[in-house]
mmCIF file of C-alpha atoms in Angstrom:
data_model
loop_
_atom_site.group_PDB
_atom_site.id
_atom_site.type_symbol
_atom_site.label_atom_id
_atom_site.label_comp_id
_atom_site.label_asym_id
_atom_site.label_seq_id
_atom_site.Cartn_x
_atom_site.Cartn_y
_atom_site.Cartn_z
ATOM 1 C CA UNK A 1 -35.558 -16.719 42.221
ATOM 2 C CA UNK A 2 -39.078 -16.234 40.257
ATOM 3 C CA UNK A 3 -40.830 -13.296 40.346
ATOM 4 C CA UNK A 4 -43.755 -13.615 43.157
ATOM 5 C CA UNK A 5 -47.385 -12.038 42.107
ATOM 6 C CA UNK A 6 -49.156 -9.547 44.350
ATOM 7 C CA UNK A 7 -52.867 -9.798 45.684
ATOM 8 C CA UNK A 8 -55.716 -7.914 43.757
ATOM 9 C CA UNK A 9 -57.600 -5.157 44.793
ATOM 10 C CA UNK A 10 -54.381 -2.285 46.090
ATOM 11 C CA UNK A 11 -52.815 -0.745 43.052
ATOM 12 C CA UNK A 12 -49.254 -2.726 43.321
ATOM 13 C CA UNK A 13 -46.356 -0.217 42.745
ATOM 14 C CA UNK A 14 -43.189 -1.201 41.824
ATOM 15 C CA UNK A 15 -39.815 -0.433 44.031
ATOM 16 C CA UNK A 16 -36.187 -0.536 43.277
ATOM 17 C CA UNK A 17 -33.738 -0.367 46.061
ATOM 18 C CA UNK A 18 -29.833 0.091 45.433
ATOM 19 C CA UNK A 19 -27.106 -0.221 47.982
ATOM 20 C CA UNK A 20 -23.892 1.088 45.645
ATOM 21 C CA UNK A 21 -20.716 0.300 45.516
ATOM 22 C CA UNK A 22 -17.805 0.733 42.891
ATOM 23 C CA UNK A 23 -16.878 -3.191 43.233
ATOM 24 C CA UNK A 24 -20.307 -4.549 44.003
ATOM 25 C CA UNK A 25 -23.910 -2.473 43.552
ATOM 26 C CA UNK A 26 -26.648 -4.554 44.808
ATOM 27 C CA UNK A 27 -30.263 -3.987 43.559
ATOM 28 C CA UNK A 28 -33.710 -5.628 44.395
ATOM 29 C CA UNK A 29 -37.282 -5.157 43.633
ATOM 30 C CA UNK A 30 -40.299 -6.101 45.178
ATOM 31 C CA UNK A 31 -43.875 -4.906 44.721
ATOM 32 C CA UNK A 32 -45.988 -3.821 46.992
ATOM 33 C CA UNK A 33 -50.072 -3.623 47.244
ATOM 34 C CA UNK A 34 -51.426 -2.591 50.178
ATOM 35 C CA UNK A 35 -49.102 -3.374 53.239
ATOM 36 C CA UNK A 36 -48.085 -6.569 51.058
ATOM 37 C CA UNK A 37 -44.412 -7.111 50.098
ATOM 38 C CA UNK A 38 -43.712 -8.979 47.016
ATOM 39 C CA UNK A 39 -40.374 -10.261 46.376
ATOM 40 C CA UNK A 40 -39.433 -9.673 42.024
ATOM 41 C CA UNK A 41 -35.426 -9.852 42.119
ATOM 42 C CA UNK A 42 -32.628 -9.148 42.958
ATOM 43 C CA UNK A 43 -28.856 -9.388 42.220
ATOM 44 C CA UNK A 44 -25.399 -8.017 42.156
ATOM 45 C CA UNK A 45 -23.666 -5.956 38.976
ATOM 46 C CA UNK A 46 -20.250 -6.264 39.536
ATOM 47 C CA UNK A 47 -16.858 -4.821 38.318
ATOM 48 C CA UNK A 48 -13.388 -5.550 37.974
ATOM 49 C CA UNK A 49 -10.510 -3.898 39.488
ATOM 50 C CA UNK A 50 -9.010 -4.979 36.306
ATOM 51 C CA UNK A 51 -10.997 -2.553 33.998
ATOM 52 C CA UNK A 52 -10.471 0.904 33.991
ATOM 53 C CA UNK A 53 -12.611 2.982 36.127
ATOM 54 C CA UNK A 54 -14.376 4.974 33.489
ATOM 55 C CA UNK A 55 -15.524 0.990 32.167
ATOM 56 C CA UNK A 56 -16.725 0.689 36.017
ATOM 57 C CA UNK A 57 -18.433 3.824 35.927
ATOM 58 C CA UNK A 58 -20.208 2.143 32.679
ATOM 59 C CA UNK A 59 -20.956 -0.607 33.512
ATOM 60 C CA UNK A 60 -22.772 0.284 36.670
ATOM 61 C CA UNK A 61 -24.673 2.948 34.483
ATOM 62 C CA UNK A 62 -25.474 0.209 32.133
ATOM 63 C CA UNK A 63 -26.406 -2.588 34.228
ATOM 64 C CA UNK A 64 -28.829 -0.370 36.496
ATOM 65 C CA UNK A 65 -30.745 1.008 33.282
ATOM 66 C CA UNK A 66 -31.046 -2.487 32.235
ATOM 67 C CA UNK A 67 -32.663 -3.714 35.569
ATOM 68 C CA UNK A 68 -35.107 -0.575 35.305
ATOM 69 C CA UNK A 69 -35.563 -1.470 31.876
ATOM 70 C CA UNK A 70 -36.550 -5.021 32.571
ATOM 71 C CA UNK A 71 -38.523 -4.480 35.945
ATOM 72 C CA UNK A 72 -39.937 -1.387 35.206
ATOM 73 C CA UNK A 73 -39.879 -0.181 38.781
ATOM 74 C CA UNK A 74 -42.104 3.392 39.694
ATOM 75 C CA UNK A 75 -40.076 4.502 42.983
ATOM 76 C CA UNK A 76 -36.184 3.775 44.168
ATOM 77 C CA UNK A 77 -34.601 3.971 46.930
ATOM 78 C CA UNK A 78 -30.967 4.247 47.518
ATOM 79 C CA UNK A 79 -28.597 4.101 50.460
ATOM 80 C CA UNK A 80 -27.080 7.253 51.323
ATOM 81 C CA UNK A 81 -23.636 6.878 53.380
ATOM 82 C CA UNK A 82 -21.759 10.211 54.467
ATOM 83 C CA UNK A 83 -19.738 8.702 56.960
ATOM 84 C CA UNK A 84 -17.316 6.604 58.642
ATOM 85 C CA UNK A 85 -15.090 6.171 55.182
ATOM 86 C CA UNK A 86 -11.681 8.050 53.968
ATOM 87 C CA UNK A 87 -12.147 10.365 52.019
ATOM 88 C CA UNK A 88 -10.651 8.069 49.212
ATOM 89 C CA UNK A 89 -13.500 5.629 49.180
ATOM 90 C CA UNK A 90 -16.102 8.332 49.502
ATOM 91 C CA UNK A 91 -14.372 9.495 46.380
ATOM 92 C CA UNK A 92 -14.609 6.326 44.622
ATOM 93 C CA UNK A 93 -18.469 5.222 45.709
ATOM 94 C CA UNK A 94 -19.217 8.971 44.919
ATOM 95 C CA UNK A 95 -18.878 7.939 41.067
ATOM 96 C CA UNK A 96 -20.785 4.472 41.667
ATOM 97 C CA UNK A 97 -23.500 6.728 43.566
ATOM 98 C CA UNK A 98 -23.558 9.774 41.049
ATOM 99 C CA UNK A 99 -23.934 7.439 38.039
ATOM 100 C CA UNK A 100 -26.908 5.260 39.811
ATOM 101 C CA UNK A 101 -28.696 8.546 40.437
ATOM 102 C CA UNK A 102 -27.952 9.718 36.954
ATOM 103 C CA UNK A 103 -29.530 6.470 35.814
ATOM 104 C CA UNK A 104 -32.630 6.008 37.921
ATOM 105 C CA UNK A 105 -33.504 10.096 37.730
ATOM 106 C CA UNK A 106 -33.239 10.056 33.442
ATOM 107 C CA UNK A 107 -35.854 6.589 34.146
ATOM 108 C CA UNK A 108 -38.353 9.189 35.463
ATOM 109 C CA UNK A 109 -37.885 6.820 39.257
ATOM 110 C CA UNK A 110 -38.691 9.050 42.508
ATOM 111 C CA UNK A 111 -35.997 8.571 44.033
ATOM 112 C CA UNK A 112 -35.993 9.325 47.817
ATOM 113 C CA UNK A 113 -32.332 8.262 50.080
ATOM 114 C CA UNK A 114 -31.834 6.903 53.440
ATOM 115 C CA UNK A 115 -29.394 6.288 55.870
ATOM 116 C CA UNK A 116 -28.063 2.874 56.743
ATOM 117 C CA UNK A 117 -29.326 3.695 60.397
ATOM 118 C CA UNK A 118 -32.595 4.370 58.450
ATOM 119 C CA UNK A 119 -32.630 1.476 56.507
ATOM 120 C CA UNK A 120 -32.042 -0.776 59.514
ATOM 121 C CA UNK A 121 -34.469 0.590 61.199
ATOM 122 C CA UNK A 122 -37.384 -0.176 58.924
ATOM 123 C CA UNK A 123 -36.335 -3.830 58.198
ATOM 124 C CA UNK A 124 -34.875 -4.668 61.605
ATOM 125 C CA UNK A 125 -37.167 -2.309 64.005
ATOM 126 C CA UNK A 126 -33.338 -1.385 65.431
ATOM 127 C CA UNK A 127 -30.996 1.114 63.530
ATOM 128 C CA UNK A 128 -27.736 -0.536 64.678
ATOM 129 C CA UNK A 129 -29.071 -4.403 63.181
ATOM 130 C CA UNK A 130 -26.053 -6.246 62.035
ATOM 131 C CA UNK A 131 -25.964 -7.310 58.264
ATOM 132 C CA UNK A 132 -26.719 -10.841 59.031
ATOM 133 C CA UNK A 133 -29.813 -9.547 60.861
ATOM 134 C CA UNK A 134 -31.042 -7.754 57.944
ATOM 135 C CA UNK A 135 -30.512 -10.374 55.671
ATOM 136 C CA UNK A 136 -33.040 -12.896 57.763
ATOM 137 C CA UNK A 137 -35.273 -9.988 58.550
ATOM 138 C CA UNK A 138 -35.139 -9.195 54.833
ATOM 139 C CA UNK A 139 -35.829 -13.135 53.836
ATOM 140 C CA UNK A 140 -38.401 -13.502 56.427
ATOM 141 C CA UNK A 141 -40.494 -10.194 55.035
ATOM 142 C CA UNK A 142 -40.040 -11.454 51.784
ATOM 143 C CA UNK A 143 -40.829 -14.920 52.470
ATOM 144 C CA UNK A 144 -37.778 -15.878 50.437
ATOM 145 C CA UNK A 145 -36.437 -19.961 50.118
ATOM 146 C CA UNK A 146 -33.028 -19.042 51.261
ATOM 147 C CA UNK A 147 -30.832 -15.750 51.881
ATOM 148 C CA UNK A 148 -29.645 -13.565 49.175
ATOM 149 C CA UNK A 149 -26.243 -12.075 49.273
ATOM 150 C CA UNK A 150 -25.164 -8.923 51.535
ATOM 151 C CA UNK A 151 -25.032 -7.108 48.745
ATOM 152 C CA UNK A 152 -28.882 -7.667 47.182
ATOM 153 C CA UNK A 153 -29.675 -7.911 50.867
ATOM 154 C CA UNK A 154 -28.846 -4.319 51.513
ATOM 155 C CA UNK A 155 -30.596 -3.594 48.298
ATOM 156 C CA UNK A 156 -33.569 -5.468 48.982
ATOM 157 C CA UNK A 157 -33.344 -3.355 52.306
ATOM 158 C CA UNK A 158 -33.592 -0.305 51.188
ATOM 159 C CA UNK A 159 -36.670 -1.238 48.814
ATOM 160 C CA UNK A 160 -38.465 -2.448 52.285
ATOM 161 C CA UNK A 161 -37.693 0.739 53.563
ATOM 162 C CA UNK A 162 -38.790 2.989 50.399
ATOM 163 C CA UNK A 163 -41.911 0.798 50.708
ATOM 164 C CA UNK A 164 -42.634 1.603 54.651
ATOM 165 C CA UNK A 165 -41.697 5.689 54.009
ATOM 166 C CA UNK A 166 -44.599 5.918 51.370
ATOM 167 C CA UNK B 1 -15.031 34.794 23.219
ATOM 168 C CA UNK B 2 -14.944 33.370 19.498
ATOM 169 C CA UNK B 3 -13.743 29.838 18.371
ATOM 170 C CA UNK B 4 -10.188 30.282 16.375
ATOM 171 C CA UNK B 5 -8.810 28.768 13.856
ATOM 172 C CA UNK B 6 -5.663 26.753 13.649
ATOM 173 C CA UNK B 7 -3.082 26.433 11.332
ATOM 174 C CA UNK B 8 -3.289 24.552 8.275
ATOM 175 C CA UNK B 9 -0.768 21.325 7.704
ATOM 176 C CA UNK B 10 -0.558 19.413 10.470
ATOM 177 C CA UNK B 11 -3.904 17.509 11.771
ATOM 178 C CA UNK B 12 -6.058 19.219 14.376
ATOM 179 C CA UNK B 13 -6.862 17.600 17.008
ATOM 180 C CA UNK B 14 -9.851 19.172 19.595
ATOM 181 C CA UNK B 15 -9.338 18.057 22.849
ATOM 182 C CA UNK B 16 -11.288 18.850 26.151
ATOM 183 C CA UNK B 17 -10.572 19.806 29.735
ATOM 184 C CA UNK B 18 -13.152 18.824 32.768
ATOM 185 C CA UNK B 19 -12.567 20.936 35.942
ATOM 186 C CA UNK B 20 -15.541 18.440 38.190
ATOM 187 C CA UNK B 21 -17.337 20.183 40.881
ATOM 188 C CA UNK B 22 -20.774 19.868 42.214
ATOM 189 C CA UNK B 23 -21.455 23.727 42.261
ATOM 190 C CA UNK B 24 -19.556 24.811 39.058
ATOM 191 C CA UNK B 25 -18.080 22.442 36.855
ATOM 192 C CA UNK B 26 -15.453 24.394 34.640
ATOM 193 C CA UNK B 27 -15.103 23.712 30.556
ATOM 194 C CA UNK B 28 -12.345 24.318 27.958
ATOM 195 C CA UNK B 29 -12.070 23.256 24.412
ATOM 196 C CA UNK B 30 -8.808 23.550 22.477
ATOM 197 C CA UNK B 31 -7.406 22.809 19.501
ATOM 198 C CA UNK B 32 -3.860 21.616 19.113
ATOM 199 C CA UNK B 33 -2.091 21.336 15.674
ATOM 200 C CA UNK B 34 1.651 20.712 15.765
ATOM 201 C CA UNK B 35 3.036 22.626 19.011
ATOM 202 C CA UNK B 36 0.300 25.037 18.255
ATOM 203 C CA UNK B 37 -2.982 25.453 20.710
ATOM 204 C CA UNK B 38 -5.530 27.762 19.718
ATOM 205 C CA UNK B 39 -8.472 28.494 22.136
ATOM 206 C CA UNK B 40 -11.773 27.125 20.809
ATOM 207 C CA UNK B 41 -14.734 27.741 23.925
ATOM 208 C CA UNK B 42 -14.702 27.687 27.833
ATOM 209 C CA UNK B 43 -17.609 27.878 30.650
ATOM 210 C CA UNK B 44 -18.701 27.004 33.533
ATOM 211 C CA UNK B 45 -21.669 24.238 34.491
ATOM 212 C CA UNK B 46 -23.434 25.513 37.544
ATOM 213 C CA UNK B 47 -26.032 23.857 39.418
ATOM 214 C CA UNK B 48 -28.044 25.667 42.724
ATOM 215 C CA UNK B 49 -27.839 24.392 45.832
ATOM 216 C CA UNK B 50 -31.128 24.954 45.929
ATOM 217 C CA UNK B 51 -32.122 22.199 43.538
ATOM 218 C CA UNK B 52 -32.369 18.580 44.372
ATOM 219 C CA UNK B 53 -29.305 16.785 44.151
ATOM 220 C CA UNK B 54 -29.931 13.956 41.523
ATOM 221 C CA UNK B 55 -31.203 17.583 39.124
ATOM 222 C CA UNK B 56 -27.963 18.785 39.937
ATOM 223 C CA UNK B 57 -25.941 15.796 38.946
ATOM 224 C CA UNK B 58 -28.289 15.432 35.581
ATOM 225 C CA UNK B 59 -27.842 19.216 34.869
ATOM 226 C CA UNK B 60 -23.780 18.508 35.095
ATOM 227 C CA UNK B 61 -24.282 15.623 32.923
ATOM 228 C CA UNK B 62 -26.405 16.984 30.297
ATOM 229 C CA UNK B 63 -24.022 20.358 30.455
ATOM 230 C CA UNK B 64 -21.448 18.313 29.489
ATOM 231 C CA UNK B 65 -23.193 16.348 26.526
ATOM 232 C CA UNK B 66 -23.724 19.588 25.187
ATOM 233 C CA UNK B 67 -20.713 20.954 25.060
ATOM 234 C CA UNK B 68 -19.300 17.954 23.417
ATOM 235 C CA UNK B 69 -22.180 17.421 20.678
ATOM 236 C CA UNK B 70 -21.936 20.910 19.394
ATOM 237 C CA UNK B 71 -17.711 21.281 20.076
ATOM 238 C CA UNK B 72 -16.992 17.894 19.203
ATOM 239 C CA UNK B 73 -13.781 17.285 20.604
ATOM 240 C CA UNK B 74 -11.589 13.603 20.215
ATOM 241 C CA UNK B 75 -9.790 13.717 23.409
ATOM 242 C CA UNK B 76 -10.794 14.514 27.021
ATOM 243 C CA UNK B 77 -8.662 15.308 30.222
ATOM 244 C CA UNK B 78 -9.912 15.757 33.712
ATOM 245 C CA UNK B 79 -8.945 16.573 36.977
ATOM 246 C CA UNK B 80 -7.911 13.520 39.250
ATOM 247 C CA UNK B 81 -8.419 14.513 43.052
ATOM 248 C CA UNK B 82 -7.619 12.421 45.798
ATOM 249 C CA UNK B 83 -6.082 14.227 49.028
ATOM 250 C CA UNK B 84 -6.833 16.701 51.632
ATOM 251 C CA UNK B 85 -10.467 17.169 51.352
ATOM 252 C CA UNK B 86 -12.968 15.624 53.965
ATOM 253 C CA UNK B 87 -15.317 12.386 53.182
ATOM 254 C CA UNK B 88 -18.579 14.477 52.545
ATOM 255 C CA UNK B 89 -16.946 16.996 50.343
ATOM 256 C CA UNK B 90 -14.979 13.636 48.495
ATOM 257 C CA UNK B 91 -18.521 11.717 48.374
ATOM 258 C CA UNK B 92 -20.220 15.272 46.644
ATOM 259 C CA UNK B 93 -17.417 15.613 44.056
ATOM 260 C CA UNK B 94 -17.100 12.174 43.438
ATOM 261 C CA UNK B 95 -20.910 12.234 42.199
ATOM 262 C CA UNK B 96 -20.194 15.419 39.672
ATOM 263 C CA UNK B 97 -17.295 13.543 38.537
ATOM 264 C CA UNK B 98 -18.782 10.227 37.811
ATOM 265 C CA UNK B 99 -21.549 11.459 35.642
ATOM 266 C CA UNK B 100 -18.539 13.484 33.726
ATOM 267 C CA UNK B 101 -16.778 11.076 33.012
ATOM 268 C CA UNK B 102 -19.728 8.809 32.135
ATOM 269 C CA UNK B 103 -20.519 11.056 29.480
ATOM 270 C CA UNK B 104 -17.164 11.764 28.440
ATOM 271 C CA UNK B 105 -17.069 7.375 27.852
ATOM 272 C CA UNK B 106 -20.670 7.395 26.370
ATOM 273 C CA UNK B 107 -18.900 10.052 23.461
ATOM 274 C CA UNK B 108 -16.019 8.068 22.384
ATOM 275 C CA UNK B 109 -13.299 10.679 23.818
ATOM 276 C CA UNK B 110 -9.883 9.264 24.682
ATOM 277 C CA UNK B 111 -9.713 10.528 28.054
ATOM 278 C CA UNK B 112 -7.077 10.672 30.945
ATOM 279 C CA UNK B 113 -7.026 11.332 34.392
ATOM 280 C CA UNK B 114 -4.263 14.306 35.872
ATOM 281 C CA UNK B 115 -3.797 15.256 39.690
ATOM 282 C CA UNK B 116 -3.135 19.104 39.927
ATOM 283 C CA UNK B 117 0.482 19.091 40.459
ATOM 284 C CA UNK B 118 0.744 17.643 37.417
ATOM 285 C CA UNK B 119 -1.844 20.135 35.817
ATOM 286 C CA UNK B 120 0.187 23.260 37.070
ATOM 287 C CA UNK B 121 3.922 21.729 36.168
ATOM 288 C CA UNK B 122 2.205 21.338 32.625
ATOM 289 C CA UNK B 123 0.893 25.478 32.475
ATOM 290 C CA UNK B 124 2.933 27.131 34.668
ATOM 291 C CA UNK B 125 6.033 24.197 34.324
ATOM 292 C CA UNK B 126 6.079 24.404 38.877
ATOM 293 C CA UNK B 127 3.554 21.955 40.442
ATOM 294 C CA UNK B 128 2.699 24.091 43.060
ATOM 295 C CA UNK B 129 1.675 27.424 40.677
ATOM 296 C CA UNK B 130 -1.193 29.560 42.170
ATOM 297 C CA UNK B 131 -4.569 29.478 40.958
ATOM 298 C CA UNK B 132 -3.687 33.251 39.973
ATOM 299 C CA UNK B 133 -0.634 32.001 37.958
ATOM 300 C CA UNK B 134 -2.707 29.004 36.388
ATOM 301 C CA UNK B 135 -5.359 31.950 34.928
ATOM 302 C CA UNK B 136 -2.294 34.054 33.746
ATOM 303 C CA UNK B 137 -0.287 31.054 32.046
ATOM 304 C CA UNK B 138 -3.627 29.975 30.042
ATOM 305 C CA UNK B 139 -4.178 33.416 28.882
ATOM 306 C CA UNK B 140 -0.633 33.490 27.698
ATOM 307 C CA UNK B 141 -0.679 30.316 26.286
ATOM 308 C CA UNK B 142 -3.799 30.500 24.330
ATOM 309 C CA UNK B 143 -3.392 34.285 23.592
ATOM 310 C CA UNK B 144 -6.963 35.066 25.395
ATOM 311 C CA UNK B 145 -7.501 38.934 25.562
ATOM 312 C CA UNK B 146 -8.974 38.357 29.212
ATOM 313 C CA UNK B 147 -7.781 36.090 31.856
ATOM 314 C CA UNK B 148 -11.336 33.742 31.879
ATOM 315 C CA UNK B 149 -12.996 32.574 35.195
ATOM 316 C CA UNK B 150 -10.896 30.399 38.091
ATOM 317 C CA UNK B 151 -13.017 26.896 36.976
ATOM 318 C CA UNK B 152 -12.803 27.643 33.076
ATOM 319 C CA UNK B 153 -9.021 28.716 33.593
ATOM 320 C CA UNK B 154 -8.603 24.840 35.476
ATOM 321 C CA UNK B 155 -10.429 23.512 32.741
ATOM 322 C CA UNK B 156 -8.404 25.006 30.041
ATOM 323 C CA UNK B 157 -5.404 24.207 32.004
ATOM 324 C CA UNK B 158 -6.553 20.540 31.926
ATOM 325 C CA UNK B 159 -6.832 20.589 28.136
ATOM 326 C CA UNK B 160 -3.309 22.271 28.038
ATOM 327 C CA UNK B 161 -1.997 19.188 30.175
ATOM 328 C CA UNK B 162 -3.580 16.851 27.923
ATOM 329 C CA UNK B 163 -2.617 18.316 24.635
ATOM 330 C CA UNK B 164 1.338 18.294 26.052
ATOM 331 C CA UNK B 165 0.844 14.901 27.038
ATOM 332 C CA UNK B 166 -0.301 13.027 24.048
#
């Protein structure tokens, strides 16, 4: 997708929004001016089970400071899950999480987190929206061609949402 | 306490222990030449709970930085925890242990992962050793004239596995 250009007159500011993972981290950025969203991108960094986990733990680091590097977003958002998971996978997307933060804090982002139920919320207008709601609600405020993935959905989610908490 | 010095003959190689936690993350450099350890530095990382989590995790991170640009060790050993805590405490420590490791990768060490049992069986040779006969077994070991803080003590430990299992 090409990066969409935001109306004069508002100052635009530029919002990241990450849903992590330690298989699959989506990200997506949008602008916004005024009560305008702008879609910019979004996308998926992804790891392999094969690699060691330190290499994960890398190449998440590496690929988010590479987005921020590229985009050059202000503000991110981030999905914060404390919930509903073993501790075993809380474990696991602990590192994905702690290495994001590390990431968007040492970028100078402010970085504010939100709850799925949250999240839902401000995209959907109802906390418990499934994630094939959020992905048209998220396609429809974005005026996007087609769908993106669950993944950059969720991302592009929780940029929406970082965007409606200013 | 003061670095000391190792034997000469043999190479020397420094090797690190990483004792993760989101309050106090414990340190211990040794050196092992031959069969011979020799206690080089330990400490503890804290971060308040009063401070913002993402300052917390970059405070760990850039603790840990530190100690490795001015200690300069080769190898790195850390604590591997997955049982019997609860998904928020799992989710916390998994943060503090991502960014750890992280930096241990961005540094070059050679590191491996150990669960406790196999920490104590490698101090106290029984995999089930108090934390009390952990201190007591690393101030034996590396001849310390004081028995040095529970998290250092772990993190020593963790260097003392590492060094035994090379």
């Amino acid at each position: 997708m090409t990066p969409g250009k935001a109306k004069a007159g508002a100052e635009v500011v530029r919002i990241l929004g990450i849903d992590p993972g330690s298989r699959a981290t989506g990200y997506g950025v949008i602008d916004q001016q005024g009560h305008a969203l702008t879609f910019v991108t979004c996308g998926v960094i992804r790891t392999s089970e094969k690699q060691l986990f330190p290499e994960r733990l890398q190449e998440i680091y590496n690929g988010i400071c590479e987005v921020i590097a590229v985009y050059k977003p202000q503000l991110a958002g981030v999905e914060d899950i404390f919930t509903a998971i073993n501790p075993r996978s809380a474990l696991k997307l602990g590192h994905a999480r702690g290495v994001l933060i590390l990431a968007v804090r040492q970028h100078g982002l402010l970085l504010e987190e939100y709850s799925p139920r949250v999240v839902k919320q401000a995209v959907a207008g109802y906390g418990q929206a499934s994630k094939e709601q959020v992905q048209q609600m998220v396609r429809i405020l974005l005026r996007l061609a087609a769908e993106p993935s669950h993944d950059a959905a969720d991302a592009l989610a929780v940029a929406i949402c970082r965007a409606s908490h200013r």
